[in-house]
Short mmCIF file of C-alpha atoms and ligand atoms in Angstrom, two decimals:
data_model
loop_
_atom_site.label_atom_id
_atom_site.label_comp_id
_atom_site.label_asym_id
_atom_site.label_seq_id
_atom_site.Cartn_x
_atom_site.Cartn_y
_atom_site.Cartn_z
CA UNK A 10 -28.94 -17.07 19.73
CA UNK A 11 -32.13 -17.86 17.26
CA UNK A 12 -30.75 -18.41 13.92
CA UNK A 13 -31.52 -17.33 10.54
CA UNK A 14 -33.55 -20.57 10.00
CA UNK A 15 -35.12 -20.50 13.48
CA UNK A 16 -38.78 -20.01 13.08
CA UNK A 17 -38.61 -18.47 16.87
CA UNK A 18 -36.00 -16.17 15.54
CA UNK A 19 -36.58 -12.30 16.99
CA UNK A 20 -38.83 -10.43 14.29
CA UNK A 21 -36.66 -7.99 12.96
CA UNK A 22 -37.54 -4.09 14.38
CA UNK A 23 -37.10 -1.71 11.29
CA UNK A 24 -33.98 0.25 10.94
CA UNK A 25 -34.49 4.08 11.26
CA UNK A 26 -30.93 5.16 12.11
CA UNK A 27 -29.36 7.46 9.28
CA UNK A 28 -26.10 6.93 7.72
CA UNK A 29 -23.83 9.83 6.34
CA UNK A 30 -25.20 10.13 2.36
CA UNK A 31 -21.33 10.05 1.75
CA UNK A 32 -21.22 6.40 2.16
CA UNK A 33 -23.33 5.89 -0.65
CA UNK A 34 -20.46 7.55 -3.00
CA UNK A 35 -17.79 5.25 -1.65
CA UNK A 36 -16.03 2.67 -4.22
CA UNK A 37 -15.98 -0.99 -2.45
CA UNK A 38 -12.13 -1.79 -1.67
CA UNK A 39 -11.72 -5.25 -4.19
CA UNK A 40 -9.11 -7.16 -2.12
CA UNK A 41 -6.90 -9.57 -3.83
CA UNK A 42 -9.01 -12.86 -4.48
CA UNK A 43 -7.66 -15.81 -2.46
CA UNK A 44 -6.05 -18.58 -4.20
CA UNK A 45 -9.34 -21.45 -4.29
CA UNK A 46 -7.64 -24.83 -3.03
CA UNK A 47 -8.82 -27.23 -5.79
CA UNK A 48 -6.29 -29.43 -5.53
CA UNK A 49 -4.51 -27.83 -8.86
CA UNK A 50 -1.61 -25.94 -8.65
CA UNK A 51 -2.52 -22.22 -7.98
CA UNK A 52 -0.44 -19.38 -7.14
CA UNK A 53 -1.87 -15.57 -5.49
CA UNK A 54 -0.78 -12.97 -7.19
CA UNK A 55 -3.53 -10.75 -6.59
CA UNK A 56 -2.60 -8.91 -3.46
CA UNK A 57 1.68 -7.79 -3.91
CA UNK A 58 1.94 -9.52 -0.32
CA UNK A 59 5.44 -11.07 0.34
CA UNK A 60 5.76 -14.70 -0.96
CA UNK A 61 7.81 -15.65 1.92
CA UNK A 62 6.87 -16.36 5.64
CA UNK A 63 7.84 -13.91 7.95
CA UNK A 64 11.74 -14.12 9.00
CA UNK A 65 11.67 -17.07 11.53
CA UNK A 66 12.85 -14.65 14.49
CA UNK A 67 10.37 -12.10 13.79
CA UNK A 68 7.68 -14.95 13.96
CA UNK A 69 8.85 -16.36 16.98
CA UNK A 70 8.93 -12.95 18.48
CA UNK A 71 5.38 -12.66 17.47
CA UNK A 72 4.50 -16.21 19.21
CA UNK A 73 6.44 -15.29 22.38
CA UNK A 74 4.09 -11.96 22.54
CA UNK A 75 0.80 -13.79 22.55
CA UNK A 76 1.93 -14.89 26.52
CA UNK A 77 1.44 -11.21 26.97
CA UNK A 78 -2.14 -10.73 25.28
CA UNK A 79 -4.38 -10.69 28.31
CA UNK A 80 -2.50 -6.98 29.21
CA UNK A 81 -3.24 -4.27 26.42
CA UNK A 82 -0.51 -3.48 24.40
CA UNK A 83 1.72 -0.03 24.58
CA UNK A 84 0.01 2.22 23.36
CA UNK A 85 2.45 4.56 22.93
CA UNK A 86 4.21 1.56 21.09
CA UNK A 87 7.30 3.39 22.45
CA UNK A 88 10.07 0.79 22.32
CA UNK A 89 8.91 0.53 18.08
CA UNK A 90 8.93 4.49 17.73
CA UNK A 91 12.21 4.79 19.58
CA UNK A 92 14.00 2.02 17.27
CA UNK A 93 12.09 3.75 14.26
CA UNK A 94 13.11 6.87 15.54
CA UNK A 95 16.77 5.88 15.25
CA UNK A 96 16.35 3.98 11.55
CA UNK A 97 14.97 7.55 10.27
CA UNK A 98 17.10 10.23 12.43
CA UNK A 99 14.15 11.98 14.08
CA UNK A 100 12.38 12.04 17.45
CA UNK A 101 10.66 9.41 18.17
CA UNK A 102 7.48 11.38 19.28
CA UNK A 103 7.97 12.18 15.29
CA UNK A 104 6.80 8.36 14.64
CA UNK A 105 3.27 7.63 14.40
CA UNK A 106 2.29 4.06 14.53
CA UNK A 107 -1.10 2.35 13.46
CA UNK A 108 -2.82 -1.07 12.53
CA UNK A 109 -1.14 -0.57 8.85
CA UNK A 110 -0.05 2.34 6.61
CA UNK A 111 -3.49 2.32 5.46
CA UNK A 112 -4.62 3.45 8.89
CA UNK A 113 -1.88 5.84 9.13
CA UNK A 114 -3.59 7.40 6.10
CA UNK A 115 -6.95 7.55 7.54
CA UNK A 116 -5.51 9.34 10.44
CA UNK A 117 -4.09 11.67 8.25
CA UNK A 118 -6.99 12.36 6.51
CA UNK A 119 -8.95 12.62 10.09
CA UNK A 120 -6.27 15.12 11.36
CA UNK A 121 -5.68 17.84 8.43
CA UNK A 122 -9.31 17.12 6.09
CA UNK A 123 -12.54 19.01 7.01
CA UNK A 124 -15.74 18.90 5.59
CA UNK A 125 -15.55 19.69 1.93
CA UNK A 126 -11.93 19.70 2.01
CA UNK A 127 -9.79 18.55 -1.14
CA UNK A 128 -7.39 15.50 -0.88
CA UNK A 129 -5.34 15.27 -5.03
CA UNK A 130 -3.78 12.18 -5.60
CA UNK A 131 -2.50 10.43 -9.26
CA UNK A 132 -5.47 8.18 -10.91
CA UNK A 133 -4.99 5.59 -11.23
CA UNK A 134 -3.48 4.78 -7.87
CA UNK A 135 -3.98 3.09 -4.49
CA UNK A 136 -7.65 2.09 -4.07
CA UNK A 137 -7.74 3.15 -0.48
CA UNK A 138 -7.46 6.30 -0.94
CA UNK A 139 -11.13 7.27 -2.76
CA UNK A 140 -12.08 5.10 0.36
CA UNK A 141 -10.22 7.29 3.13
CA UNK A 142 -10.84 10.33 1.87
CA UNK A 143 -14.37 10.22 1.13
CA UNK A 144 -15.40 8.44 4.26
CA UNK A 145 -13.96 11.58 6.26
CA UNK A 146 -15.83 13.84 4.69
CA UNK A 147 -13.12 15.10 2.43
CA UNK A 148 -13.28 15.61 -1.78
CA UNK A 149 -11.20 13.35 -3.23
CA UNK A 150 -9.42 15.14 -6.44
CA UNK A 151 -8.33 12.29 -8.89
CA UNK A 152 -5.40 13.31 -11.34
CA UNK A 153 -4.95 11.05 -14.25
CA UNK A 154 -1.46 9.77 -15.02
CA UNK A 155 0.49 10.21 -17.71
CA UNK A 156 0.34 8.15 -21.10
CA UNK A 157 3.86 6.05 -19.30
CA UNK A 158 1.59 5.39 -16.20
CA UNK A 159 3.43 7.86 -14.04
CA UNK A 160 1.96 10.77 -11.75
CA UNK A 161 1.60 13.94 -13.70
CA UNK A 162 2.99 15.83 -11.69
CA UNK A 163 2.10 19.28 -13.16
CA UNK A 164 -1.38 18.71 -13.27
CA UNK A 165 -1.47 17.47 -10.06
CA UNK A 166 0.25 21.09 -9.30
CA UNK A 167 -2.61 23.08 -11.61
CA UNK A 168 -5.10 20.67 -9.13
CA UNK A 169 -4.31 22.22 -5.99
CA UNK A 170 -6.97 25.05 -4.80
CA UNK A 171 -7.62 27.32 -1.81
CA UNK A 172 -9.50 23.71 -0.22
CA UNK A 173 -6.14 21.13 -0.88
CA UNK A 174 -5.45 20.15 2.97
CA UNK A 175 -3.57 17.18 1.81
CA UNK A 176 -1.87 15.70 -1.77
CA UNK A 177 -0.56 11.58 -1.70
CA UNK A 178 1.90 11.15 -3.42
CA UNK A 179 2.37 7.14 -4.51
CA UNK A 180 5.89 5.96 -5.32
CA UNK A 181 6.55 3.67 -6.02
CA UNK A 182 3.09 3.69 -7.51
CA UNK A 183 0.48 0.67 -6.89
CA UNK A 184 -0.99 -0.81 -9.48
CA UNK A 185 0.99 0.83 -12.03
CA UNK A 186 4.89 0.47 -10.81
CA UNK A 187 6.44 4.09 -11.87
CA UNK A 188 8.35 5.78 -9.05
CA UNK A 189 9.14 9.49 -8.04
CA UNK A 190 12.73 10.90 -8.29
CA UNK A 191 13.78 13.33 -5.50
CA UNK A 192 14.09 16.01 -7.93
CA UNK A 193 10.66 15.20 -9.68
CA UNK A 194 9.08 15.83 -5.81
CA UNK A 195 11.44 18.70 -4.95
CA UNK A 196 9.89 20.81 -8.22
CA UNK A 197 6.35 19.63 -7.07
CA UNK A 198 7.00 20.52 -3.30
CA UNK A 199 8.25 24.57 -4.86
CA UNK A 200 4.65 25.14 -6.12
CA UNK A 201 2.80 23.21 -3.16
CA UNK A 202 1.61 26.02 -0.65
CA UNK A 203 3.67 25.18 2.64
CA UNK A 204 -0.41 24.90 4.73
CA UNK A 205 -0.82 21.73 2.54
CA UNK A 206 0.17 18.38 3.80
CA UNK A 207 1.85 16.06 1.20
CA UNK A 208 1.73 12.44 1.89
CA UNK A 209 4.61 10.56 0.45
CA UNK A 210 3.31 7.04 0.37
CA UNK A 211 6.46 4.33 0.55
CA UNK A 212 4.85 1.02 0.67
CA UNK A 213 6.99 -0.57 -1.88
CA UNK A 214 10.22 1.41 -1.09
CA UNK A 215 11.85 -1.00 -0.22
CA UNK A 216 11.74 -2.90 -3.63
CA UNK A 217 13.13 0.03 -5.49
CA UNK A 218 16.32 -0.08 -7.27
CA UNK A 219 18.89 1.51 -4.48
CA UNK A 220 20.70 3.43 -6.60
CA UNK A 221 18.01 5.33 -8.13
CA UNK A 222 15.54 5.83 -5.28
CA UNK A 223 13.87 8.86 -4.39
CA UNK A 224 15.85 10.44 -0.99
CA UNK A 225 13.29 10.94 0.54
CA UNK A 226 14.45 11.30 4.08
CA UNK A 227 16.28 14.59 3.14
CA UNK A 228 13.10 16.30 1.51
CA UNK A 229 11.76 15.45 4.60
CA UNK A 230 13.93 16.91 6.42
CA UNK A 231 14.06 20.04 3.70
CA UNK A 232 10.08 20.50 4.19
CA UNK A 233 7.89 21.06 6.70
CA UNK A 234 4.69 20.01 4.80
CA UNK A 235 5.75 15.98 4.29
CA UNK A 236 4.75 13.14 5.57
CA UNK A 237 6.19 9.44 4.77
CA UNK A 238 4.00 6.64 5.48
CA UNK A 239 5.47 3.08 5.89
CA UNK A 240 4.52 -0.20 6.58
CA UNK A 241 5.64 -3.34 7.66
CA UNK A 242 3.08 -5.34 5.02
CA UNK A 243 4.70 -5.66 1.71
CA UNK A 244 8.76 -6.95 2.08
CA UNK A 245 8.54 -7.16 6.15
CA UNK A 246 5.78 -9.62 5.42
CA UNK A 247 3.47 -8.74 8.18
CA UNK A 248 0.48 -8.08 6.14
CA UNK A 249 -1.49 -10.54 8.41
CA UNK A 250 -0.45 -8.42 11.67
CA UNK A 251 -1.31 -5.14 10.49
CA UNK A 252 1.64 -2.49 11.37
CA UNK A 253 2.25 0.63 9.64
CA UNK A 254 3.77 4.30 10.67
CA UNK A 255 4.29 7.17 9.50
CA UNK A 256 7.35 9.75 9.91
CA UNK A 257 5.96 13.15 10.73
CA UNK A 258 6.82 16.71 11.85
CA UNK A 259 6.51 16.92 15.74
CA UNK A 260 2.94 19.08 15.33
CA UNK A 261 1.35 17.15 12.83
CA UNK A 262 2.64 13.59 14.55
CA UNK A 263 1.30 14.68 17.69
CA UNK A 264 -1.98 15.41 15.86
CA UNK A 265 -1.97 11.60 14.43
CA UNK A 266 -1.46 10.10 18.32
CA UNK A 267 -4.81 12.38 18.76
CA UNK A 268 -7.00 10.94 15.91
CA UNK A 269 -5.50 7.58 15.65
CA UNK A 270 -7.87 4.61 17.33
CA UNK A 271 -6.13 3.97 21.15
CA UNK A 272 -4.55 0.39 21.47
CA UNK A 273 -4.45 0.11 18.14
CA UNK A 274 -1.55 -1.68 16.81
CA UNK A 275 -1.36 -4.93 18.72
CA UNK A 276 1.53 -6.24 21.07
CA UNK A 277 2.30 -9.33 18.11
CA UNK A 278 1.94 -6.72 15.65
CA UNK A 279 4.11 -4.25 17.53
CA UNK A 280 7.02 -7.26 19.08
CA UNK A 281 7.40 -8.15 14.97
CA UNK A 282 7.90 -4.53 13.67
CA UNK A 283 10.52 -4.53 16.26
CA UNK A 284 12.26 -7.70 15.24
CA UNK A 285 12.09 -6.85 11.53
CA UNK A 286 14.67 -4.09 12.57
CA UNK A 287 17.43 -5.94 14.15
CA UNK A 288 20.59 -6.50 11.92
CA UNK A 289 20.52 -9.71 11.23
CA UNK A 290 16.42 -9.83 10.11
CA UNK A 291 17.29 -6.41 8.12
CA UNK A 292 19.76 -8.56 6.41
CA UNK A 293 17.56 -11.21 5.80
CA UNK A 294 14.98 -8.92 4.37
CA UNK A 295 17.51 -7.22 2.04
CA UNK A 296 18.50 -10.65 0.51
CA UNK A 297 14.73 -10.88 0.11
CA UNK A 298 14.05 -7.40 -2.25
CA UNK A 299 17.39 -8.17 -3.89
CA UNK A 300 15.71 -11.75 -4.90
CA UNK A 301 12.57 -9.92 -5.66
CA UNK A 302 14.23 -7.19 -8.22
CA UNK A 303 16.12 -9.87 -9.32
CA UNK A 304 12.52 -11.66 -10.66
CA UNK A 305 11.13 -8.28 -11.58
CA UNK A 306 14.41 -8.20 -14.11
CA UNK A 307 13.74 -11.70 -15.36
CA UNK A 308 10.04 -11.25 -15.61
CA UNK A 309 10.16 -8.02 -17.18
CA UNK A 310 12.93 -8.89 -19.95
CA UNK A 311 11.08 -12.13 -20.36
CA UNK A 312 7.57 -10.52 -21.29
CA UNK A 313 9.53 -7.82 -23.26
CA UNK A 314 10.67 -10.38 -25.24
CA UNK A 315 7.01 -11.61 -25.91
CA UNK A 316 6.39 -8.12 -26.83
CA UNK A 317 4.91 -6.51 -24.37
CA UNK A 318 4.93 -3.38 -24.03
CA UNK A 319 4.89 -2.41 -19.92
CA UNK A 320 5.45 0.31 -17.76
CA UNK A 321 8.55 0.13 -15.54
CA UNK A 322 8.02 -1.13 -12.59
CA UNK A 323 10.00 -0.53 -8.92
CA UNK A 324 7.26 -2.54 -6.83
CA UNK A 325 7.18 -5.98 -6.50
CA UNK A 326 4.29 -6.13 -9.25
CA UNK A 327 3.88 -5.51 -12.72
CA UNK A 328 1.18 -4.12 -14.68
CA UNK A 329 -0.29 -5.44 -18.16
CA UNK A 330 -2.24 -2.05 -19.49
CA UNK A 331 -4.71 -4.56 -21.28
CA UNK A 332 -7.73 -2.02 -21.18
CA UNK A 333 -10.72 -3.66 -21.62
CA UNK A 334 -9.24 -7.02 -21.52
CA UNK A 335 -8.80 -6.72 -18.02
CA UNK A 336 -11.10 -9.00 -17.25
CA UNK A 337 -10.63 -11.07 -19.77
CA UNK A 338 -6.93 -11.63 -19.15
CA UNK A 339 -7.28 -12.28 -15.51
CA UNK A 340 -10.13 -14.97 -16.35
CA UNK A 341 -7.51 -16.35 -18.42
CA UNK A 342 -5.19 -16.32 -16.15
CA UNK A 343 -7.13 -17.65 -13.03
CA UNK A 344 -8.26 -20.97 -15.38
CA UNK A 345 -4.15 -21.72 -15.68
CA UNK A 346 -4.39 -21.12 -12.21
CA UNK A 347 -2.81 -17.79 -11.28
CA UNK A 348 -4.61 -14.95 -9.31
CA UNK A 349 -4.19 -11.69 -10.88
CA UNK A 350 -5.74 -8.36 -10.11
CA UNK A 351 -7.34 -6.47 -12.51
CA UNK A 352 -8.34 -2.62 -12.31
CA UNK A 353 -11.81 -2.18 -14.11
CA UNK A 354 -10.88 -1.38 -17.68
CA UNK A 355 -7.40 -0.28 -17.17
CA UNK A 356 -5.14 -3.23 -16.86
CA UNK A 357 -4.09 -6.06 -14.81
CA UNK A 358 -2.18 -6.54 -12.12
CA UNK A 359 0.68 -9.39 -10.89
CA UNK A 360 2.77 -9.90 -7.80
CA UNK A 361 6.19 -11.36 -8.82
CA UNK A 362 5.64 -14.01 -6.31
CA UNK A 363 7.59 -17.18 -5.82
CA UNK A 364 9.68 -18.33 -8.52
CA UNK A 365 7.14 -21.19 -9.90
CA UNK A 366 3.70 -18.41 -10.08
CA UNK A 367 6.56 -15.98 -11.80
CA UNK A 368 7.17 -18.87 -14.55
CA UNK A 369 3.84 -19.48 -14.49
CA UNK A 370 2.70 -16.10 -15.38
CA UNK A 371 4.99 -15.72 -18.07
CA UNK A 372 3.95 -19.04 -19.80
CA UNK A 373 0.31 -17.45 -19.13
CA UNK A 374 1.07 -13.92 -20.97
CA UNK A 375 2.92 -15.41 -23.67
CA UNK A 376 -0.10 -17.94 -24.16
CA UNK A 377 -2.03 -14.54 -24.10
CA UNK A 378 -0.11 -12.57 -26.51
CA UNK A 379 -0.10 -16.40 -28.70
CA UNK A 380 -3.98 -16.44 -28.92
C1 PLP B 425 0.00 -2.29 0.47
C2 PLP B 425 0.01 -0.80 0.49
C3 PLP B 425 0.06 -0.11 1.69
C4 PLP B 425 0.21 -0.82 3.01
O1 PLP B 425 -0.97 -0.96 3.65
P1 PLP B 425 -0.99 -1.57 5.12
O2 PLP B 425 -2.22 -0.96 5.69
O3 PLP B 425 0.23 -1.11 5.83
O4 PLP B 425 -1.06 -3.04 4.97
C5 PLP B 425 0.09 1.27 1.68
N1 PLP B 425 0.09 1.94 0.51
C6 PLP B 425 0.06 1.31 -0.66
C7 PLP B 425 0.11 2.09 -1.92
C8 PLP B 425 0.00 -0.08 -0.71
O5 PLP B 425 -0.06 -0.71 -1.88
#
C-alpha cells in the first residue's frame, strides 16, 4: 500500500457519493479521555467504567473462548438468553442481546422509529441517545430536567405527540445521578399511550441503593409498552467486550433479533456475560457495588462537608453542576492528575473509582472550592 508520504501514492478520485443531510445534525459522542501515562500519578474518571478487572473466572472464561474464535459465535447467543431468561422470569426469546446496551438502543430505535418519528428523553442525559436517534432518521425530543437534576417527568408527559414511537427513560440517570421510583414511572406509564415504546434504561442499576430501587421487573411485567435495557459494561466490568441486552415483550424482542447486526455480540463477549451470572461471580460483583455505594457515601458526605451543593447520586458517579466552569474545573482537575468529564456548560462529571482517584478528587474539589 502507497502511503500518505509516497510520492507514487494513487491520486485521489473525487468523492461524489451522498451522505444522508442528517449526519450533518449529529452531536460527536466525547468519550471519556484516557488517562496520559506521564509517569505522574493519574487516575480515569472520565468514563464511570468499573475500577476493578473483570472477576478472575469471568476473565478466564473469556481467555478459554478465544480457542473457539475461528467458528462464529451463537448467534442466537442462546445459552446467555436462557440464563438471562431465568435471572428476569421471562422467555428467553424475550431477551435481546447486542454488542452493548448502546446497541440494544439503536436497535430499538431501528425497530419502532420511522422517518420523522419522535424519540423524548430527559436533557440532560445519556449522550448516545441524540446520536441513535438522529442517525435513524428519528426527531429526537429533548426534555430539560428539573432544577434537582431529575427527569421531569410531567413535561416529558405534555412532550408526547401523535409522532412519539419511543420515550428513554434514564435511571439511574448518567451524568446527573437522580433515579426513578416505581411509582414516579407507574404515573408516567398512565398518561403514555399504550402504541408508544418506553425504554427504561438500567445501566447503573446495579449501583442503586437496594432498598429504594425502582421495581422495575413488575412494571414490566404490568405493561406492555416497556422495555429494560442492560448491560454488562458498568459493575460486570466488561466495557472492553461489549455485551448488552435488553428484556422485551415477545413481539417487540422478536423485532430487535430482526434489526439487530447478525453475529454481533462475540463468543468472549457472550462466554463472560455468562460467567458474570454464576453464584459465586454474582457474589463477587455484589461485594463490588456494596464497596462502590460505600465510596459514593464517603465521597458525597465528604464534599458536602466542603460545601457543595450536589445532586444525589445512585450511579457510580457524581456530578459537580459547575456551569460554565466546566471546563475550567476539569482543567483543574486533569493538572492534579484526575480525568473528569465535563458536559459543555452544565457541569462535570466523576467516576468514584478506586479508593486513591476518590481521595484524590476530594483533595481536588476542596482545592477548588479553596481558590
Ligand atoms: C454506560 C451506559 C450504557 C452502557 O452502554 P454499553 O453499550 O452497554 O457499554 C447504557 N446506558 C447508559 C445511560 C450508560 O451510561
Amino acid at each position: 500500500m502507497p502511503s500518505q508520504s509516497d510520492p507514487d501514492r494513487y491520486p485521489e478520485p473525487p468523492e461524489t457519493v451522498r451522505l444522508r443531510p442528517a449526519l450533518e445534525k449529529l452531536p460527536a459522542y466525547v468519550p471519556g479521555r484516557p488517562a496520559v501515562d506521564d509517569g505522574a500519578r493519574r487516575f480515569k474518571a472520565s468514563s464511570n467504567e468499573s475500577p476493578f478487572p473483570p472477576v478472575d473466572a469471568v476473565r478466564d472464561a473469556a481467555i478459554d473462548a478465544l480457542a473457539g474464535s475461528n467458528r462464529y459465535p451463537d448467534m442466537a447467543a442462546l445459552e446467555l438468553r436462557e440464563a438471562l431468561g431465568t435471572k428476569h422470569g421471562v422467555d428467553p426469546s424475550q431477551i435481546a442481546v447486542s454488542t452493548g446496551s448502546v446497541a440494544v438502543s439503536g436497535d430499538l430505535v431501528r425497530a419502532v422509529v420511522g422517518e420523522g418519528d419522535e424519540v423524548v428523553y430527559a436533557w440532560r442525559s445519556f449522550e448516545a441517545y441524540p446520536i441513535l436517534v438522529g442517525s435513524h432518521g428519528g426527531v429526537p425530543v429533548q426534555v430539560p430536567l428539573t432544577d434537582t437534576f431529575e427527569h421531569d417527568l410531567e413535561a416529558m408527559a405534555a412532550a408526547i405527540t401523535e409522532r412519539t414511537r419511543l420515550i428513554l427513560l434514564c435511571t439511574p440517570n448518567n451524568p446527573t445521578g437522580p433515579s426513578l421510583s416505581t411509582e414516579q414511572i407507574e404515573e408516567f406509564l398512565a398518561r403514555v399511550p399504550e402504541d408508544v415504546v418506553v425504554a427504561i434504561d438500567e445501566a447503573y442499576r446495579e449501583f442503586h441503593d437496594p432498598a429504594t430501587v425502582a421495581g422495575t421487573a413488575g412494571i414490566f411485567r404490568r405493561h406492555g409498552n416497556v422495555v429494560l435495557l442492560r448491560t454488562f459494561s458498568k459493575l460486570q466490568g466488561l466495557a472492553g467486550l461489549r455485551i448488552g441486552y435488553a428484556v422485551a415483550h415477545p413481539r417487540l424482542a422478536r423485532a430487535l433479533s430482526q434489526v439487530t447486526v447478525p453475529f454481533g455480540s462475540s463468543l468472549p463477549a457472550q462466554v463472560a456475560a455468562l460467567s458474570s451470572l454464576r453464584g459465586e461471580v454474582q457474589e463477587e460483583l455484589d461485594q463490588r457495588a456494596e464497596w462502590i455505594r460505600q465510596e459514593r457515601s464517603r465521597v458525597f458526605a465528604a464534599l458536602r462537608g466542603q460545601s457543595w451543593e450536589l445532586p444525589v447520586s445512585q450511579g457510580n458517579f457524581v456530578f459537580f453542576p459547575v456551569g460554565e466552569d466546566s471546563a475550567a474545573f476539569t482543567a483543574f482537575a486533569d493538572e492534579r492528575g484526575l480525568v473528569l468529564r465535563a458536559y459543555g456548560s452544565d457541569g462535570v462529571r466523576a467516576t468514584i473509582a478506586e479508593q486513591e482517584a476518590n481521595d484524590l478528587l476530594l483533595e481536588i474539589a476542596g482545592e477548588w472550592r479553596g481558590r
